[in-house]
């Protein structure tokens, strides 16, 4: 892949790279994951969908609405510690308006996690009521976690299960080999999350997913990715780079990246600035929250 800074920007190379990535991204895993989800979805009552709070639209796979039709739904906006709180509020409203139960969480710290049990029960209240009328009391609600790579599915499951983690083995009527994690208030969680393939016919969607690390970094050179990210910051969160790395704000992002390389003493053997290294640091800083709380998209866009 072309890694020359000079080739960056909105040229055709980038468009092509994204298209290639879309076609070649481990189709084997993808098919297997989708099959697993289709098989398991029959067994469950509620689909708990995890989205990245920084990109709650781009990190939502549209296939899930078809796969999960007739299921109760809970949308979790995860990694809220990394996202702009005011924007996250708007996203929560946006999905509530669409009829989903929604919670803002930080699966890593546990913030927002205490409501999950009650929300799942609220979302499934029809089923609980139906069961009750038939004299069935305390039949567990069965949930499956779904989401695109890296949104925090495993972290969520671990955090949720921490309180009352009892693995129950094969149960009658349940396909062999499935593990259910028994949780408080009669909720059982399938311990294998459904991995969804992110969709990005839209270049901006692919870009945002690359920023957050949900698609392979090598779909685009890290330097090109960083320059795109810096352009986004310039428009939406200006001065972020200048403040973080203590450099002058400039219009030309390539020049800014050189300044970052200089400031961070990213230098190649021959003494040339190592912009690739600087770019990787900027992206890592964003992903770990060191650039502040940044949302990549807003519902009104
Ligand atoms: N800052 C922050 N990081 C989180 C949060 N939740 C998860 N992470 C981190 O995000 C990364 C990915 O989390 P995982 O739980 O492995 O994500 P996953 O969806 O299971 O990923 P795959 O198994 O690859 O599909 C890890 O480094 C987690 O520590 C959160 O709420 N805030
Ligand atoms: Mg995982």
mmCIF file of C-alpha atoms and ligand atoms in Angstrom:
data_model
loop_
_atom_site.group_PDB
_atom_site.id
_atom_site.type_symbol
_atom_site.label_atom_id
_atom_site.label_comp_id
_atom_site.label_asym_id
_atom_site.label_seq_id
_atom_site.Cartn_x
_atom_site.Cartn_y
_atom_site.Cartn_z
ATOM 1 C CA UNK A 1 0.000 0.000 0.000
ATOM 2 C CA UNK A 2 1.109 3.489 -0.820
ATOM 3 C CA UNK A 3 2.407 5.076 2.377
ATOM 4 C CA UNK A 4 3.653 8.330 0.953
ATOM 5 C CA UNK A 5 2.277 11.419 2.648
ATOM 6 C CA UNK A 6 2.210 13.144 -0.718
ATOM 7 C CA UNK A 7 -0.386 10.663 -1.968
ATOM 8 C CA UNK A 8 -2.798 11.479 0.842
ATOM 9 C CA UNK A 9 -6.061 13.251 0.654
ATOM 10 C CA UNK A 10 -9.282 12.590 -1.122
ATOM 11 C CA UNK A 11 -7.806 10.996 -4.200
ATOM 12 C CA UNK A 12 -8.891 7.823 -5.930
ATOM 13 C CA UNK A 13 -6.278 5.654 -4.234
ATOM 14 C CA UNK A 14 -8.104 5.951 -0.940
ATOM 15 C CA UNK A 15 -11.490 5.223 -2.466
ATOM 16 C CA UNK A 16 -10.048 2.142 -4.106
ATOM 17 C CA UNK A 17 -8.367 0.954 -0.930
ATOM 18 C CA UNK A 18 -11.671 1.064 0.881
ATOM 19 C CA UNK A 19 -13.448 -0.831 -1.850
ATOM 20 C CA UNK A 20 -10.783 -3.532 -1.821
ATOM 21 C CA UNK A 21 -11.019 -3.749 1.931
ATOM 22 C CA UNK A 22 -14.755 -4.171 1.738
ATOM 23 C CA UNK A 23 -14.526 -7.056 -0.685
ATOM 24 C CA UNK A 24 -11.590 -8.872 0.879
ATOM 25 C CA UNK A 25 -12.204 -8.529 4.558
ATOM 26 C CA UNK A 26 -12.116 -12.105 5.884
ATOM 27 C CA UNK A 27 -15.244 -13.327 4.112
ATOM 28 C CA UNK A 28 -14.824 -16.780 5.684
ATOM 29 C CA UNK A 29 -15.212 -15.435 9.206
ATOM 30 C CA UNK A 30 -18.044 -13.268 8.059
ATOM 31 C CA UNK A 31 -20.104 -16.121 6.652
ATOM 32 C CA UNK A 32 -19.422 -18.254 9.715
ATOM 33 C CA UNK A 33 -20.385 -15.441 12.090
ATOM 34 C CA UNK A 34 -23.614 -14.789 10.259
ATOM 35 C CA UNK A 35 -24.526 -18.465 10.238
ATOM 36 C CA UNK A 36 -23.806 -18.696 13.961
ATOM 37 C CA UNK A 37 -26.062 -15.752 14.568
ATOM 38 C CA UNK A 38 -28.894 -17.116 12.440
ATOM 39 C CA UNK A 39 -28.760 -20.409 14.351
ATOM 40 C CA UNK A 40 -28.624 -18.822 17.763
ATOM 41 C CA UNK A 41 -31.142 -16.092 17.260
ATOM 42 C CA UNK A 42 -33.926 -18.686 17.317
ATOM 43 C CA UNK A 43 -33.022 -19.495 20.913
ATOM 44 C CA UNK A 44 -33.095 -16.016 22.309
ATOM 45 C CA UNK A 45 -35.661 -13.432 23.389
ATOM 46 C CA UNK A 46 -33.677 -10.233 23.245
ATOM 47 C CA UNK A 47 -30.866 -8.915 21.090
ATOM 48 C CA UNK A 48 -28.513 -6.630 22.971
ATOM 49 C CA UNK A 49 -26.695 -4.586 20.395
ATOM 50 C CA UNK A 50 -23.491 -2.826 21.339
ATOM 51 C CA UNK A 51 -22.544 0.303 19.438
ATOM 52 C CA UNK A 52 -19.512 2.514 19.816
ATOM 53 C CA UNK A 53 -20.759 5.764 21.341
ATOM 54 C CA UNK A 54 -18.334 7.714 19.145
ATOM 55 C CA UNK A 55 -19.955 6.354 15.973
ATOM 56 C CA UNK A 56 -23.423 5.044 16.830
ATOM 57 C CA UNK A 57 -24.541 5.089 13.203
ATOM 58 C CA UNK A 58 -21.457 3.752 11.438
ATOM 59 C CA UNK A 59 -20.955 1.019 14.030
ATOM 60 C CA UNK A 60 -24.506 -0.266 13.525
ATOM 61 C CA UNK A 61 -24.818 -3.073 11.040
ATOM 62 C CA UNK A 62 -28.080 -2.747 9.093
ATOM 63 C CA UNK A 63 -28.422 -6.550 8.732
ATOM 64 C CA UNK A 64 -29.214 -6.866 12.407
ATOM 65 C CA UNK A 65 -32.664 -5.351 12.001
ATOM 66 C CA UNK A 66 -33.560 -8.156 9.587
ATOM 67 C CA UNK A 67 -31.811 -10.857 11.625
ATOM 68 C CA UNK A 68 -33.427 -9.703 14.856
ATOM 69 C CA UNK A 69 -36.909 -8.946 13.637
ATOM 70 C CA UNK A 70 -39.539 -10.119 16.110
ATOM 71 C CA UNK A 71 -36.978 -9.974 18.931
ATOM 72 C CA UNK A 72 -36.906 -7.523 21.784
ATOM 73 C CA UNK A 73 -34.102 -5.014 21.398
ATOM 74 C CA UNK A 74 -31.705 -3.163 23.632
ATOM 75 C CA UNK A 75 -29.105 -0.778 22.237
ATOM 76 C CA UNK A 76 -26.047 -0.051 24.348
ATOM 77 C CA UNK A 77 -23.907 2.949 23.571
ATOM 78 C CA UNK A 78 -20.564 1.753 24.887
ATOM 79 C CA UNK A 79 -17.274 3.576 25.444
ATOM 80 C CA UNK A 80 -19.158 6.690 26.517
ATOM 81 C CA UNK A 81 -15.999 7.739 28.376
ATOM 82 C CA UNK A 82 -14.406 8.387 24.973
ATOM 83 C CA UNK A 83 -17.346 10.169 23.338
ATOM 84 C CA UNK A 84 -18.667 13.708 23.578
ATOM 85 C CA UNK A 85 -21.352 13.444 26.323
ATOM 86 C CA UNK A 86 -23.749 15.951 24.742
ATOM 87 C CA UNK A 87 -23.634 14.091 21.434
ATOM 88 C CA UNK A 88 -24.097 10.726 23.156
ATOM 89 C CA UNK A 89 -27.280 12.071 24.800
ATOM 90 C CA UNK A 90 -28.619 12.960 21.360
ATOM 91 C CA UNK A 91 -27.848 9.481 20.062
ATOM 92 C CA UNK A 92 -29.617 7.895 23.013
ATOM 93 C CA UNK A 93 -32.680 9.994 22.188
ATOM 94 C CA UNK A 94 -32.350 9.128 18.513
ATOM 95 C CA UNK A 95 -32.496 5.387 19.159
ATOM 96 C CA UNK A 96 -35.207 5.734 21.815
ATOM 97 C CA UNK A 97 -37.320 7.564 19.238
ATOM 98 C CA UNK A 98 -36.842 4.581 16.957
ATOM 99 C CA UNK A 99 -38.374 2.356 19.626
ATOM 100 C CA UNK A 100 -35.263 0.757 21.113
ATOM 101 C CA UNK A 101 -34.465 0.515 24.782
ATOM 102 C CA UNK A 102 -31.178 2.389 25.176
ATOM 103 C CA UNK A 103 -28.470 2.752 27.790
ATOM 104 C CA UNK A 104 -25.215 4.682 27.831
ATOM 105 C CA UNK A 105 -22.451 2.561 29.322
ATOM 106 C CA UNK A 106 -18.755 2.211 29.944
ATOM 107 C CA UNK A 107 -18.282 -1.527 29.991
ATOM 108 C CA UNK A 108 -14.710 -1.152 31.153
ATOM 109 C CA UNK A 109 -15.435 0.862 34.311
ATOM 110 C CA UNK A 110 -18.925 -0.532 34.823
ATOM 111 C CA UNK A 111 -20.701 2.837 34.546
ATOM 112 C CA UNK A 112 -24.327 2.389 33.492
ATOM 113 C CA UNK A 113 -24.132 -1.373 34.007
ATOM 114 C CA UNK A 114 -26.365 -1.537 37.061
ATOM 115 C CA UNK A 115 -29.454 -0.755 34.969
ATOM 116 C CA UNK A 116 -28.945 -3.490 32.413
ATOM 117 C CA UNK A 117 -30.902 -6.173 34.236
ATOM 118 C CA UNK A 118 -33.918 -3.934 34.706
ATOM 119 C CA UNK A 119 -33.749 -2.702 31.125
ATOM 120 C CA UNK A 120 -33.688 -6.227 29.743
ATOM 121 C CA UNK A 121 -36.704 -7.110 31.859
ATOM 122 C CA UNK A 122 -38.489 -3.928 30.803
ATOM 123 C CA UNK A 123 -37.803 -4.622 27.142
ATOM 124 C CA UNK A 124 -39.150 -8.169 27.563
ATOM 125 C CA UNK A 125 -42.150 -7.218 29.707
ATOM 126 C CA UNK A 126 -44.650 -8.609 27.147
ATOM 127 C CA UNK A 127 -43.007 -12.011 27.235
ATOM 128 C CA UNK A 128 -42.833 -12.001 31.023
ATOM 129 C CA UNK A 129 -46.519 -11.091 31.190
ATOM 130 C CA UNK A 130 -47.448 -13.740 28.602
ATOM 131 C CA UNK A 131 -45.551 -16.364 30.593
ATOM 132 C CA UNK A 132 -47.228 -15.258 33.789
ATOM 133 C CA UNK A 133 -50.695 -15.631 32.281
ATOM 134 C CA UNK A 134 -49.792 -19.165 31.275
ATOM 135 C CA UNK A 135 -48.627 -19.871 34.801
ATOM 136 C CA UNK A 136 -44.956 -19.905 33.868
ATOM 137 C CA UNK A 137 -43.009 -18.003 36.450
ATOM 138 C CA UNK A 138 -39.343 -17.149 36.301
ATOM 139 C CA UNK A 139 -38.569 -18.633 32.936
ATOM 140 C CA UNK A 140 -35.186 -17.061 32.158
ATOM 141 C CA UNK A 141 -34.934 -14.366 29.547
ATOM 142 C CA UNK A 142 -32.338 -15.342 26.990
ATOM 143 C CA UNK A 143 -30.145 -12.669 25.533
ATOM 144 C CA UNK A 144 -27.521 -12.489 22.841
ATOM 145 C CA UNK A 145 -24.930 -9.764 22.514
ATOM 146 C CA UNK A 146 -24.165 -8.560 19.017
ATOM 147 C CA UNK A 147 -21.895 -5.928 17.550
ATOM 148 C CA UNK A 148 -19.138 -5.216 15.089
ATOM 149 C CA UNK A 149 -15.519 -5.995 16.061
ATOM 150 C CA UNK A 150 -13.929 -4.078 18.909
ATOM 151 C CA UNK A 151 -17.043 -2.333 20.260
ATOM 152 C CA UNK A 152 -16.628 -4.034 23.638
ATOM 153 C CA UNK A 153 -18.780 -7.175 23.464
ATOM 154 C CA UNK A 154 -16.415 -9.306 25.544
ATOM 155 C CA UNK A 155 -15.792 -6.526 28.045
ATOM 156 C CA UNK A 156 -19.528 -6.070 28.439
ATOM 157 C CA UNK A 157 -20.158 -9.782 28.968
ATOM 158 C CA UNK A 158 -17.380 -9.981 31.553
ATOM 159 C CA UNK A 159 -18.610 -6.913 33.365
ATOM 160 C CA UNK A 160 -22.238 -8.032 33.335
ATOM 161 C CA UNK A 161 -21.368 -11.542 34.410
ATOM 162 C CA UNK A 162 -19.037 -10.458 37.179
ATOM 163 C CA UNK A 163 -21.772 -10.216 39.761
ATOM 164 C CA UNK A 164 -23.516 -13.487 39.215
ATOM 165 C CA UNK A 165 -21.432 -15.560 36.887
ATOM 166 C CA UNK A 166 -22.525 -19.159 36.842
ATOM 167 C CA UNK A 167 -21.991 -21.022 33.658
ATOM 168 C CA UNK A 168 -24.802 -23.435 33.059
ATOM 169 C CA UNK A 169 -24.076 -26.320 30.771
ATOM 170 C CA UNK A 170 -26.266 -27.827 28.128
ATOM 171 C CA UNK A 171 -29.854 -27.549 29.103
ATOM 172 C CA UNK A 172 -32.780 -29.495 27.733
ATOM 173 C CA UNK A 173 -34.060 -27.985 24.559
ATOM 174 C CA UNK A 174 -30.918 -26.030 23.955
ATOM 175 C CA UNK A 175 -28.598 -26.897 21.111
ATOM 176 C CA UNK A 176 -25.600 -28.846 22.326
ATOM 177 C CA UNK A 177 -22.446 -26.949 23.107
ATOM 178 C CA UNK A 178 -24.035 -23.607 23.873
ATOM 179 C CA UNK A 179 -22.923 -21.969 27.051
ATOM 180 C CA UNK A 180 -25.268 -19.690 28.901
ATOM 181 C CA UNK A 181 -24.134 -17.292 31.561
ATOM 182 C CA UNK A 182 -26.732 -17.038 34.272
ATOM 183 C CA UNK A 183 -27.201 -13.532 35.565
ATOM 184 C CA UNK A 184 -29.280 -11.811 38.177
ATOM 185 C CA UNK A 185 -33.069 -11.518 37.955
ATOM 186 C CA UNK A 186 -33.432 -14.448 35.580
ATOM 187 C CA UNK A 187 -31.453 -13.336 32.580
ATOM 188 C CA UNK A 188 -29.256 -15.764 30.695
ATOM 189 C CA UNK A 189 -26.659 -14.579 28.276
ATOM 190 C CA UNK A 190 -25.276 -16.611 25.418
ATOM 191 C CA UNK A 191 -21.548 -16.493 26.069
ATOM 192 C CA UNK A 192 -20.619 -16.273 22.376
ATOM 193 C CA UNK A 193 -21.398 -12.837 21.007
ATOM 194 C CA UNK A 194 -22.576 -12.395 17.461
ATOM 195 C CA UNK A 195 -20.014 -10.564 15.405
ATOM 196 C CA UNK A 196 -21.470 -8.378 12.733
ATOM 197 C CA UNK A 197 -19.728 -7.215 9.647
ATOM 198 C CA UNK A 198 -19.581 -3.439 9.460
ATOM 199 C CA UNK A 199 -20.968 -2.066 6.212
ATOM 200 C CA UNK A 200 -19.371 0.806 4.509
ATOM 201 C CA UNK A 201 -20.378 1.580 1.000
ATOM 202 C CA UNK A 202 -20.008 5.129 2.222
ATOM 203 C CA UNK A 203 -16.400 6.222 2.438
ATOM 204 C CA UNK A 204 -17.057 8.297 5.574
ATOM 205 C CA UNK A 205 -18.439 5.282 7.380
ATOM 206 C CA UNK A 206 -15.337 3.238 6.509
ATOM 207 C CA UNK A 207 -13.175 6.098 7.660
ATOM 208 C CA UNK A 208 -14.881 6.398 11.058
ATOM 209 C CA UNK A 209 -14.672 2.660 11.615
ATOM 210 C CA UNK A 210 -10.977 2.812 10.815
ATOM 211 C CA UNK A 211 -10.508 5.726 13.250
ATOM 212 C CA UNK A 212 -12.013 3.744 16.119
ATOM 213 C CA UNK A 213 -10.087 0.603 15.165
ATOM 214 C CA UNK A 214 -13.009 -1.578 14.129
ATOM 215 C CA UNK A 215 -11.578 -2.342 10.711
ATOM 216 C CA UNK A 216 -8.039 -3.341 9.884
ATOM 217 C CA UNK A 217 -5.617 -0.480 10.000
ATOM 218 C CA UNK A 218 -3.943 -1.760 6.863
ATOM 219 C CA UNK A 219 -7.012 -0.984 4.775
ATOM 220 C CA UNK A 220 -5.487 2.466 4.612
ATOM 221 C CA UNK A 221 -1.985 3.570 5.542
ATOM 222 C CA UNK A 222 -1.914 4.852 9.099
ATOM 223 C CA UNK A 223 -0.587 8.179 7.817
ATOM 224 C CA UNK A 224 -3.454 8.664 5.372
ATOM 225 C CA UNK A 225 -5.868 7.660 8.128
ATOM 226 C CA UNK A 226 -4.324 10.158 10.519
ATOM 227 C CA UNK A 227 -4.461 12.976 7.974
ATOM 228 C CA UNK A 228 -8.152 12.289 7.389
ATOM 229 C CA UNK A 229 -8.678 12.267 11.134
ATOM 230 C CA UNK A 230 -6.836 15.548 11.543
ATOM 231 C CA UNK A 231 -9.033 17.103 8.854
ATOM 232 C CA UNK A 232 -12.079 15.956 10.793
ATOM 233 C CA UNK A 233 -10.702 17.449 13.996
ATOM 234 C CA UNK A 234 -9.922 20.714 12.262
ATOM 235 C CA UNK A 235 -13.589 21.114 11.338
ATOM 236 C CA UNK A 236 -15.182 19.679 14.468
ATOM 237 C CA UNK A 237 -12.763 19.866 17.370
ATOM 238 C CA UNK A 238 -10.289 22.540 16.372
ATOM 239 C CA UNK A 239 -7.110 23.065 18.389
ATOM 240 C CA UNK A 240 -7.228 19.494 19.712
ATOM 241 C CA UNK A 241 -3.954 18.518 18.018
ATOM 242 C CA UNK A 242 -2.264 21.840 18.712
ATOM 243 C CA UNK A 243 -3.133 21.619 22.397
ATOM 244 C CA UNK A 244 -2.246 17.998 22.888
ATOM 245 C CA UNK A 245 1.179 18.213 21.220
ATOM 246 C CA UNK A 246 1.883 21.804 22.027
ATOM 247 C CA UNK A 247 2.301 22.978 18.449
ATOM 248 C CA UNK A 248 0.951 25.777 16.290
ATOM 249 C CA UNK A 249 -2.488 25.373 14.711
ATOM 250 C CA UNK A 250 -2.135 25.356 10.888
ATOM 251 C CA UNK A 251 -4.458 24.861 7.947
ATOM 252 C CA UNK A 252 -2.384 22.224 6.194
ATOM 253 C CA UNK A 253 -2.704 18.912 8.034
ATOM 254 C CA UNK A 254 0.392 17.415 6.375
ATOM 255 C CA UNK A 255 2.424 20.245 7.772
ATOM 256 C CA UNK A 256 0.801 19.759 11.182
ATOM 257 C CA UNK A 257 1.720 16.065 11.132
ATOM 258 C CA UNK A 258 5.332 17.002 10.393
ATOM 259 C CA UNK A 259 5.221 19.322 13.382
ATOM 260 C CA UNK A 260 3.849 16.519 15.549
ATOM 261 C CA UNK A 261 6.662 14.217 14.353
ATOM 262 C CA UNK A 262 9.166 16.910 15.184
ATOM 263 C CA UNK A 263 7.687 17.573 18.605
ATOM 264 C CA UNK A 264 7.510 13.889 19.498
ATOM 265 C CA UNK A 265 10.995 13.369 18.116
ATOM 266 C CA UNK A 266 9.850 10.783 15.635
ATOM 267 C CA UNK A 267 12.917 10.688 13.427
ATOM 268 C CA UNK A 268 14.076 8.093 10.917
ATOM 269 C CA UNK A 269 17.648 6.818 10.759
ATOM 270 C CA UNK A 270 18.725 9.336 8.149
ATOM 271 C CA UNK A 271 17.383 12.189 10.258
ATOM 272 C CA UNK A 272 14.154 12.562 8.284
ATOM 273 C CA UNK A 273 10.902 13.064 10.248
ATOM 274 C CA UNK A 274 9.054 9.771 10.780
ATOM 275 C CA UNK A 275 5.502 10.859 9.977
ATOM 276 C CA UNK A 276 4.199 7.280 9.954
ATOM 277 C CA UNK A 277 5.269 6.896 13.557
ATOM 278 C CA UNK A 278 3.767 10.260 14.518
ATOM 279 C CA UNK A 279 0.521 9.319 12.755
ATOM 280 C CA UNK A 280 0.321 6.046 14.677
ATOM 281 C CA UNK A 281 0.768 7.941 17.945
ATOM 282 C CA UNK A 282 -2.009 10.423 17.093
ATOM 283 C CA UNK A 283 -4.424 7.613 16.224
ATOM 284 C CA UNK A 284 -3.508 5.653 19.358
ATOM 285 C CA UNK A 285 -3.975 8.794 21.447
ATOM 286 C CA UNK A 286 -7.435 9.266 19.965
ATOM 287 C CA UNK A 287 -8.429 5.639 20.559
ATOM 288 C CA UNK A 288 -7.314 5.759 24.164
ATOM 289 C CA UNK A 289 -9.049 9.046 24.884
ATOM 290 C CA UNK A 290 -5.905 11.142 25.261
ATOM 291 C CA UNK A 291 -7.221 13.695 22.764
ATOM 292 C CA UNK A 292 -10.348 14.195 24.846
ATOM 293 C CA UNK A 293 -13.922 13.052 24.383
ATOM 294 C CA UNK A 294 -14.625 13.078 20.675
ATOM 295 C CA UNK A 295 -17.733 11.982 18.784
ATOM 296 C CA UNK A 296 -17.292 11.272 15.095
ATOM 297 C CA UNK A 297 -20.891 11.689 14.004
ATOM 298 C CA UNK A 298 -24.097 13.370 15.092
ATOM 299 C CA UNK A 299 -27.671 12.187 14.571
ATOM 300 C CA UNK A 300 -28.704 15.323 12.718
ATOM 301 C CA UNK A 301 -26.059 14.807 10.012
HETATM 302 N N1 LIG B 1 -12.406 3.293 27.032
HETATM 303 C C1 LIG B 1 -13.168 2.204 26.944
HETATM 304 N N2 LIG B 1 -12.660 1.095 26.419
HETATM 305 C C2 LIG B 1 -13.459 0.023 26.345
HETATM 306 C C3 LIG B 1 -14.791 0.026 26.806
HETATM 307 N N3 LIG B 1 -15.318 -1.199 26.571
HETATM 308 C C4 LIG B 1 -14.342 -1.928 25.995
HETATM 309 N N4 LIG B 1 -13.212 -1.199 25.853
HETATM 310 C C5 LIG B 1 -11.951 -1.619 25.249
HETATM 311 O O1 LIG B 1 -12.163 -1.839 23.863
HETATM 312 C C6 LIG B 1 -11.322 -2.895 23.392
HETATM 313 C C7 LIG B 1 -12.167 -3.951 22.705
HETATM 314 O O2 LIG B 1 -13.011 -4.561 23.670
HETATM 315 P P1 LIG B 1 -13.556 -6.061 23.496
HETATM 316 O O3 LIG B 1 -14.455 -6.323 24.640
HETATM 317 O O4 LIG B 1 -12.448 -6.996 23.247
HETATM 318 O O5 LIG B 1 -14.393 -5.883 22.156
HETATM 319 P P2 LIG B 1 -15.155 -7.004 21.314
HETATM 320 O O6 LIG B 1 -16.382 -6.363 20.780
HETATM 321 O O7 LIG B 1 -15.329 -8.231 22.130
HETATM 322 O O8 LIG B 1 -14.125 -7.220 20.138
HETATM 323 P P3 LIG B 1 -14.027 -8.504 19.145
HETATM 324 O O9 LIG B 1 -14.024 -9.734 19.995
HETATM 325 O O10 LIG B 1 -12.746 -8.260 18.420
HETATM 326 O O11 LIG B 1 -15.190 -8.436 18.223
HETATM 327 C C8 LIG B 1 -10.580 -3.414 24.616
HETATM 328 O O12 LIG B 1 -9.317 -2.789 24.647
HETATM 329 C C9 LIG B 1 -11.448 -2.942 25.781
HETATM 330 O O13 LIG B 1 -10.714 -2.764 26.958
HETATM 331 C C10 LIG B 1 -15.308 1.257 27.358
HETATM 332 O O14 LIG B 1 -16.483 1.374 27.750
HETATM 333 N N5 LIG B 1 -14.444 2.303 27.397
HETATM 334 MG MG1 LIG B 2 -14.673 -10.229 21.828
#
